Amino acid sequence: MHRIKWGTLAGLIASSLIVSASVKANTASDEQWQEWRKVGSAQLTYFIFDVYKSQLLTPSGDYAQGKDVSPHPLALSIEYQRDISQKQLVDATIEQWEKLGYSDTSSWVTQLEDIFPDIKDGQQLTYVSDGDIGRFFFSSHSEKNQLIGSITDPQLNDAFLAIWLSPKTQYPKLRQELIGAK
């Protein structure tokens, strides 16, 4: 009986150490992106209305697109210059995906509906990708870079970033500015 308890206890301790190490590793990498170099920045204006300022960061400050738009670690940070509801944000994402040719996005939409917050003027949403998966961070007026959700589907990771980084984006000038193209 004591062997089972000790074995169970040893297993629980080992599991908690693994989880603790994993959490510490994620926390370290979650904070690392804030030190990355800026590749480029852009301003999205719709008619006369400023919508958001965006910037692209990578560890080296360079962006090179491969077969997909996120072949390496990057952070896309967007500071909103007006209030945008969660529904407006999701609807705009769906619209951009349709323009890019994505059709079966219902499971992606469900994930983003669970992640995206309502956004107020001056708040920031940052998506940090390791090239395959990513995490969303939200900065409100009172709290900075709070983890609000994760994407574990590499196709969703790429589709989300394609809105800004694909050569087929609706906003090619914004893309050029973000990727630091001349």
PDB file of C-alpha atoms in Angstrom:
ATOM      1  CA  MET A   1       0.000   0.000   0.000  1.00  0.00           C
ATOM      2  CA  HIS A   2       2.809   2.425   0.837  1.00  0.00           C
ATOM      3  CA  ARG A   3       4.547   1.638  -2.458  1.00  0.00           C
ATOM      4  CA  ILE A   4       1.478   2.700  -4.430  1.00  0.00           C
ATOM      5  CA  LYS A   5       1.196   5.919  -2.459  1.00  0.00           C
ATOM      6  CA  TRP A   6       4.903   6.663  -2.837  1.00  0.00           C
ATOM      7  CA  GLY A   7       4.757   5.803  -6.527  1.00  0.00           C
ATOM      8  CA  THR A   8       1.721   8.017  -6.991  1.00  0.00           C
ATOM      9  CA  LEU A   9       3.372  10.791  -5.008  1.00  0.00           C
ATOM     10  CA  ALA A  10       6.568  10.495  -7.056  1.00  0.00           C
ATOM     11  CA  GLY A  11       4.518  10.639 -10.265  1.00  0.00           C
ATOM     12  CA  LEU A  12       2.655  13.725  -9.086  1.00  0.00           C
ATOM     13  CA  ILE A  13       5.888  15.466  -8.117  1.00  0.00           C
ATOM     14  CA  ALA A  14       7.491  14.625 -11.470  1.00  0.00           C
ATOM     15  CA  SER A  15       4.384  15.831 -13.315  1.00  0.00           C
ATOM     16  CA  SER A  16       4.291  19.086 -11.391  1.00  0.00           C
ATOM     17  CA  LEU A  17       7.981  19.696 -12.111  1.00  0.00           C
ATOM     18  CA  ILE A  18       7.424  19.100 -15.833  1.00  0.00           C
ATOM     19  CA  VAL A  19       4.384  21.405 -15.881  1.00  0.00           C
ATOM     20  CA  SER A  20       6.266  24.017 -13.855  1.00  0.00           C
ATOM     21  CA  ALA A  21       9.244  23.882 -16.243  1.00  0.00           C
ATOM     22  CA  SER A  22       6.892  24.120 -19.215  1.00  0.00           C
ATOM     23  CA  VAL A  23       5.118  27.147 -17.752  1.00  0.00           C
ATOM     24  CA  LYS A  24       8.464  28.822 -17.018  1.00  0.00           C
ATOM     25  CA  ALA A  25       9.692  28.102 -20.567  1.00  0.00           C
ATOM     26  CA  ASN A  26       6.508  29.540 -22.072  1.00  0.00           C
ATOM     27  CA  THR A  27       6.694  32.581 -19.811  1.00  0.00           C
ATOM     28  CA  ALA A  28      10.291  33.230 -20.862  1.00  0.00           C
ATOM     29  CA  SER A  29       9.480  32.940 -24.563  1.00  0.00           C
ATOM     30  CA  ASP A  30       6.304  34.973 -24.063  1.00  0.00           C
ATOM     31  CA  GLU A  31       8.420  37.796 -22.680  1.00  0.00           C
ATOM     32  CA  GLN A  32      11.263  37.453 -25.204  1.00  0.00           C
ATOM     33  CA  TRP A  33       9.256  38.829 -28.121  1.00  0.00           C
ATOM     34  CA  GLN A  34       9.076  42.191 -26.394  1.00  0.00           C
ATOM     35  CA  GLU A  35      12.839  42.532 -26.957  1.00  0.00           C
ATOM     36  CA  TRP A  36      12.726  41.618 -30.648  1.00  0.00           C
ATOM     37  CA  ARG A  37      13.691  44.110 -33.337  1.00  0.00           C
ATOM     38  CA  LYS A  38      11.212  46.011 -35.457  1.00  0.00           C
ATOM     39  CA  VAL A  39      11.020  44.925 -39.096  1.00  0.00           C
ATOM     40  CA  GLY A  40       8.558  47.629 -40.103  1.00  0.00           C
ATOM     41  CA  SER A  41       5.448  49.525 -39.110  1.00  0.00           C
ATOM     42  CA  ALA A  42       2.309  50.736 -40.867  1.00  0.00           C
ATOM     43  CA  GLN A  43      -0.796  52.841 -40.328  1.00  0.00           C
ATOM     44  CA  LEU A  44      -4.210  51.646 -41.556  1.00  0.00           C
ATOM     45  CA  THR A  45      -6.553  54.516 -42.365  1.00  0.00           C
ATOM     46  CA  TYR A  46     -10.038  53.981 -43.788  1.00  0.00           C
ATOM     47  CA  PHE A  47     -11.090  57.125 -45.680  1.00  0.00           C
ATOM     48  CA  ILE A  48     -10.244  59.776 -43.061  1.00  0.00           C
ATOM     49  CA  PHE A  49     -10.446  57.480 -40.026  1.00  0.00           C
ATOM     50  CA  ASP A  50      -7.340  56.035 -38.410  1.00  0.00           C
ATOM     51  CA  VAL A  51      -8.090  52.388 -37.592  1.00  0.00           C
ATOM     52  CA  TYR A  52      -4.806  51.055 -36.186  1.00  0.00           C
ATOM     53  CA  LYS A  53      -1.033  51.285 -36.107  1.00  0.00           C
ATOM     54  CA  SER A  54       0.793  48.003 -36.596  1.00  0.00           C
ATOM     55  CA  GLN A  55       4.339  46.778 -36.335  1.00  0.00           C
ATOM     56  CA  LEU A  56       6.111  43.552 -37.156  1.00  0.00           C
ATOM     57  CA  LEU A  57       8.894  42.271 -34.904  1.00  0.00           C
ATOM     58  CA  THR A  58      11.324  39.371 -35.334  1.00  0.00           C
ATOM     59  CA  PRO A  59      14.351  38.258 -33.321  1.00  0.00           C
ATOM     60  CA  SER A  60      16.711  39.589 -36.025  1.00  0.00           C
ATOM     61  CA  GLY A  61      14.650  42.509 -37.322  1.00  0.00           C
ATOM     62  CA  ASP A  62      14.375  40.811 -40.732  1.00  0.00           C
ATOM     63  CA  TYR A  63      11.425  39.136 -42.441  1.00  0.00           C
ATOM     64  CA  ALA A  64      11.823  36.565 -45.209  1.00  0.00           C
ATOM     65  CA  GLN A  65       8.727  34.841 -46.545  1.00  0.00           C
ATOM     66  CA  GLY A  66       9.021  31.203 -47.516  1.00  0.00           C
ATOM     67  CA  LYS A  67       6.259  28.956 -48.799  1.00  0.00           C
ATOM     68  CA  ASP A  68       4.100  30.252 -45.974  1.00  0.00           C
ATOM     69  CA  VAL A  69       3.853  33.713 -44.453  1.00  0.00           C
ATOM     70  CA  SER A  70       5.185  32.706 -41.054  1.00  0.00           C
ATOM     71  CA  PRO A  71       8.267  30.554 -41.631  1.00  0.00           C
ATOM     72  CA  HIS A  72       9.997  31.844 -38.505  1.00  0.00           C
ATOM     73  CA  PRO A  73       9.240  33.533 -35.170  1.00  0.00           C
ATOM     74  CA  LEU A  74       7.514  36.886 -35.431  1.00  0.00           C
ATOM     75  CA  ALA A  75       5.206  39.190 -33.514  1.00  0.00           C
ATOM     76  CA  LEU A  76       2.501  41.292 -35.146  1.00  0.00           C
ATOM     77  CA  SER A  77       1.380  44.052 -32.824  1.00  0.00           C
ATOM     78  CA  ILE A  78      -1.686  46.195 -33.522  1.00  0.00           C
ATOM     79  CA  GLU A  79      -2.587  49.297 -31.520  1.00  0.00           C
ATOM     80  CA  TYR A  80      -6.188  50.250 -32.217  1.00  0.00           C
ATOM     81  CA  GLN A  81      -7.094  53.904 -32.692  1.00  0.00           C
ATOM     82  CA  ARG A  82     -10.824  53.441 -32.254  1.00  0.00           C
ATOM     83  CA  ASP A  83     -13.237  51.183 -30.392  1.00  0.00           C
ATOM     84  CA  ILE A  84     -13.848  47.865 -32.157  1.00  0.00           C
ATOM     85  CA  SER A  85     -16.188  45.194 -30.831  1.00  0.00           C
ATOM     86  CA  GLN A  86     -15.232  41.535 -30.735  1.00  0.00           C
ATOM     87  CA  LYS A  87     -17.883  40.879 -33.393  1.00  0.00           C
ATOM     88  CA  GLN A  88     -16.467  43.576 -35.706  1.00  0.00           C
ATOM     89  CA  LEU A  89     -12.986  42.109 -35.277  1.00  0.00           C
ATOM     90  CA  VAL A  90     -14.157  38.575 -36.079  1.00  0.00           C
ATOM     91  CA  ASP A  91     -16.269  39.775 -39.041  1.00  0.00           C
ATOM     92  CA  ALA A  92     -13.318  41.731 -40.473  1.00  0.00           C
ATOM     93  CA  THR A  93     -11.123  38.637 -40.114  1.00  0.00           C
ATOM     94  CA  ILE A  94     -13.681  36.486 -41.954  1.00  0.00           C
ATOM     95  CA  GLU A  95     -13.943  39.103 -44.721  1.00  0.00           C
ATOM     96  CA  GLN A  96     -10.171  39.162 -45.183  1.00  0.00           C
ATOM     97  CA  TRP A  97      -9.985  35.367 -45.274  1.00  0.00           C
ATOM     98  CA  GLU A  98     -12.666  35.263 -47.962  1.00  0.00           C
ATOM     99  CA  LYS A  99     -10.680  37.770 -50.042  1.00  0.00           C
ATOM    100  CA  LEU A 100      -7.582  35.600 -49.612  1.00  0.00           C
ATOM    101  CA  GLY A 101      -9.475  32.514 -50.801  1.00  0.00           C
ATOM    102  CA  TYR A 102      -9.917  30.664 -47.504  1.00  0.00           C
ATOM    103  CA  SER A 103     -13.273  28.892 -47.468  1.00  0.00           C
ATOM    104  CA  ASP A 104     -13.582  26.404 -44.602  1.00  0.00           C
ATOM    105  CA  THR A 105     -12.954  28.758 -41.684  1.00  0.00           C
ATOM    106  CA  SER A 106     -15.805  27.930 -39.288  1.00  0.00           C
ATOM    107  CA  SER A 107     -13.608  26.160 -36.703  1.00  0.00           C
ATOM    108  CA  TRP A 108     -11.085  29.015 -36.893  1.00  0.00           C
ATOM    109  CA  VAL A 109     -13.835  31.576 -36.370  1.00  0.00           C
ATOM    110  CA  THR A 110     -15.048  29.714 -33.283  1.00  0.00           C
ATOM    111  CA  GLN A 111     -11.528  29.789 -31.822  1.00  0.00           C
ATOM    112  CA  LEU A 112     -11.115  33.510 -32.485  1.00  0.00           C
ATOM    113  CA  GLU A 113     -14.540  34.297 -31.018  1.00  0.00           C
ATOM    114  CA  ASP A 114     -13.306  32.710 -27.787  1.00  0.00           C
ATOM    115  CA  ILE A 115     -10.068  34.722 -27.859  1.00  0.00           C
ATOM    116  CA  PHE A 116     -10.799  38.195 -29.234  1.00  0.00           C
ATOM    117  CA  PRO A 117     -11.924  40.838 -26.728  1.00  0.00           C
ATOM    118  CA  ASP A 118     -13.848  44.039 -27.306  1.00  0.00           C
ATOM    119  CA  ILE A 119     -11.187  46.656 -27.979  1.00  0.00           C
ATOM    120  CA  LYS A 120     -11.112  50.285 -26.904  1.00  0.00           C
ATOM    121  CA  ASP A 121      -9.146  53.124 -28.483  1.00  0.00           C
ATOM    122  CA  GLY A 122      -5.492  52.833 -27.442  1.00  0.00           C
ATOM    123  CA  GLN A 123      -5.574  49.128 -26.585  1.00  0.00           C
ATOM    124  CA  GLN A 124      -3.252  46.661 -28.258  1.00  0.00           C
ATOM    125  CA  LEU A 125      -3.527  43.110 -29.569  1.00  0.00           C
ATOM    126  CA  THR A 126      -0.298  41.241 -30.335  1.00  0.00           C
ATOM    127  CA  TYR A 127       0.019  37.878 -32.042  1.00  0.00           C
ATOM    128  CA  VAL A 128       3.307  36.073 -31.390  1.00  0.00           C
ATOM    129  CA  SER A 129       4.101  33.085 -33.633  1.00  0.00           C
ATOM    130  CA  ASP A 130       6.958  30.619 -33.476  1.00  0.00           C
ATOM    131  CA  GLY A 131       6.369  29.838 -37.162  1.00  0.00           C
ATOM    132  CA  ASP A 132       3.793  27.099 -36.532  1.00  0.00           C
ATOM    133  CA  ILE A 133       1.640  28.114 -33.583  1.00  0.00           C
ATOM    134  CA  GLY A 134       1.001  31.350 -31.765  1.00  0.00           C
ATOM    135  CA  ARG A 135      -0.333  33.247 -28.784  1.00  0.00           C
ATOM    136  CA  PHE A 136      -2.470  36.360 -28.472  1.00  0.00           C
ATOM    137  CA  PHE A 137      -1.555  39.051 -25.950  1.00  0.00           C
ATOM    138  CA  PHE A 138      -3.798  41.947 -25.000  1.00  0.00           C
ATOM    139  CA  SER A 139      -2.727  45.264 -23.536  1.00  0.00           C
ATOM    140  CA  SER A 140      -5.482  47.312 -21.966  1.00  0.00           C
ATOM    141  CA  HIS A 141      -5.064  50.729 -20.421  1.00  0.00           C
ATOM    142  CA  SER A 142      -4.265  49.143 -17.050  1.00  0.00           C
ATOM    143  CA  GLU A 143      -2.554  45.815 -17.873  1.00  0.00           C
ATOM    144  CA  LYS A 144       0.166  45.048 -20.406  1.00  0.00           C
ATOM    145  CA  ASN A 145       0.643  41.917 -22.499  1.00  0.00           C
ATOM    146  CA  GLN A 146      -1.850  39.582 -20.853  1.00  0.00           C
ATOM    147  CA  LEU A 147      -2.012  36.172 -22.549  1.00  0.00           C
ATOM    148  CA  ILE A 148      -5.603  35.784 -23.799  1.00  0.00           C
ATOM    149  CA  GLY A 149      -5.411  32.752 -26.080  1.00  0.00           C
ATOM    150  CA  SER A 150      -3.353  30.334 -28.128  1.00  0.00           C
ATOM    151  CA  ILE A 151      -3.503  28.963 -31.658  1.00  0.00           C
ATOM    152  CA  THR A 152      -2.184  25.417 -32.066  1.00  0.00           C
ATOM    153  CA  ASP A 153      -3.274  24.842 -35.673  1.00  0.00           C
ATOM    154  CA  PRO A 154      -0.421  25.747 -38.077  1.00  0.00           C
ATOM    155  CA  GLN A 155      -2.943  26.449 -40.871  1.00  0.00           C
ATOM    156  CA  LEU A 156      -4.843  28.934 -38.697  1.00  0.00           C
ATOM    157  CA  ASN A 157      -1.542  30.480 -37.632  1.00  0.00           C
ATOM    158  CA  ASP A 158      -0.646  31.057 -41.279  1.00  0.00           C
ATOM    159  CA  ALA A 159      -4.143  32.198 -42.297  1.00  0.00           C
ATOM    160  CA  PHE A 160      -4.297  34.762 -39.516  1.00  0.00           C
ATOM    161  CA  LEU A 161      -0.919  36.253 -40.407  1.00  0.00           C
ATOM    162  CA  ALA A 162      -1.739  36.124 -44.137  1.00  0.00           C
ATOM    163  CA  ILE A 163      -4.225  38.962 -43.595  1.00  0.00           C
ATOM    164  CA  TRP A 164      -1.229  41.295 -43.205  1.00  0.00           C
ATOM    165  CA  LEU A 165       1.717  39.383 -44.648  1.00  0.00           C
ATOM    166  CA  SER A 166       0.462  37.515 -47.715  1.00  0.00           C
ATOM    167  CA  PRO A 167       1.394  38.984 -51.111  1.00  0.00           C
ATOM    168  CA  LYS A 168      -2.359  38.646 -51.837  1.00  0.00           C
ATOM    169  CA  THR A 169      -3.395  40.891 -48.918  1.00  0.00           C
ATOM    170  CA  GLN A 170      -6.035  43.552 -49.526  1.00  0.00           C
ATOM    171  CA  TYR A 171      -3.520  46.134 -48.294  1.00  0.00           C
ATOM    172  CA  PRO A 172      -0.258  45.596 -50.229  1.00  0.00           C
ATOM    173  CA  LYS A 173       1.205  48.986 -49.244  1.00  0.00           C
ATOM    174  CA  LEU A 174       0.642  48.206 -45.567  1.00  0.00           C
ATOM    175  CA  ARG A 175       2.319  44.814 -46.084  1.00  0.00           C
ATOM    176  CA  GLN A 176       5.325  46.429 -47.748  1.00  0.00           C
ATOM    177  CA  GLU A 177       5.719  48.802 -44.807  1.00  0.00           C
ATOM    178  CA  LEU A 178       5.347  45.986 -42.260  1.00  0.00           C
ATOM    179  CA  ILE A 179       7.938  43.722 -43.880  1.00  0.00           C
ATOM    180  CA  GLY A 180      10.371  46.595 -44.300  1.00  0.00           C
ATOM    181  CA  ALA A 181      10.357  46.495 -48.108  1.00  0.00           C
ATOM    182  CA  LYS A 182      11.654  49.551 -49.900  1.00  0.00           C
TER     183      LYS A 182
END
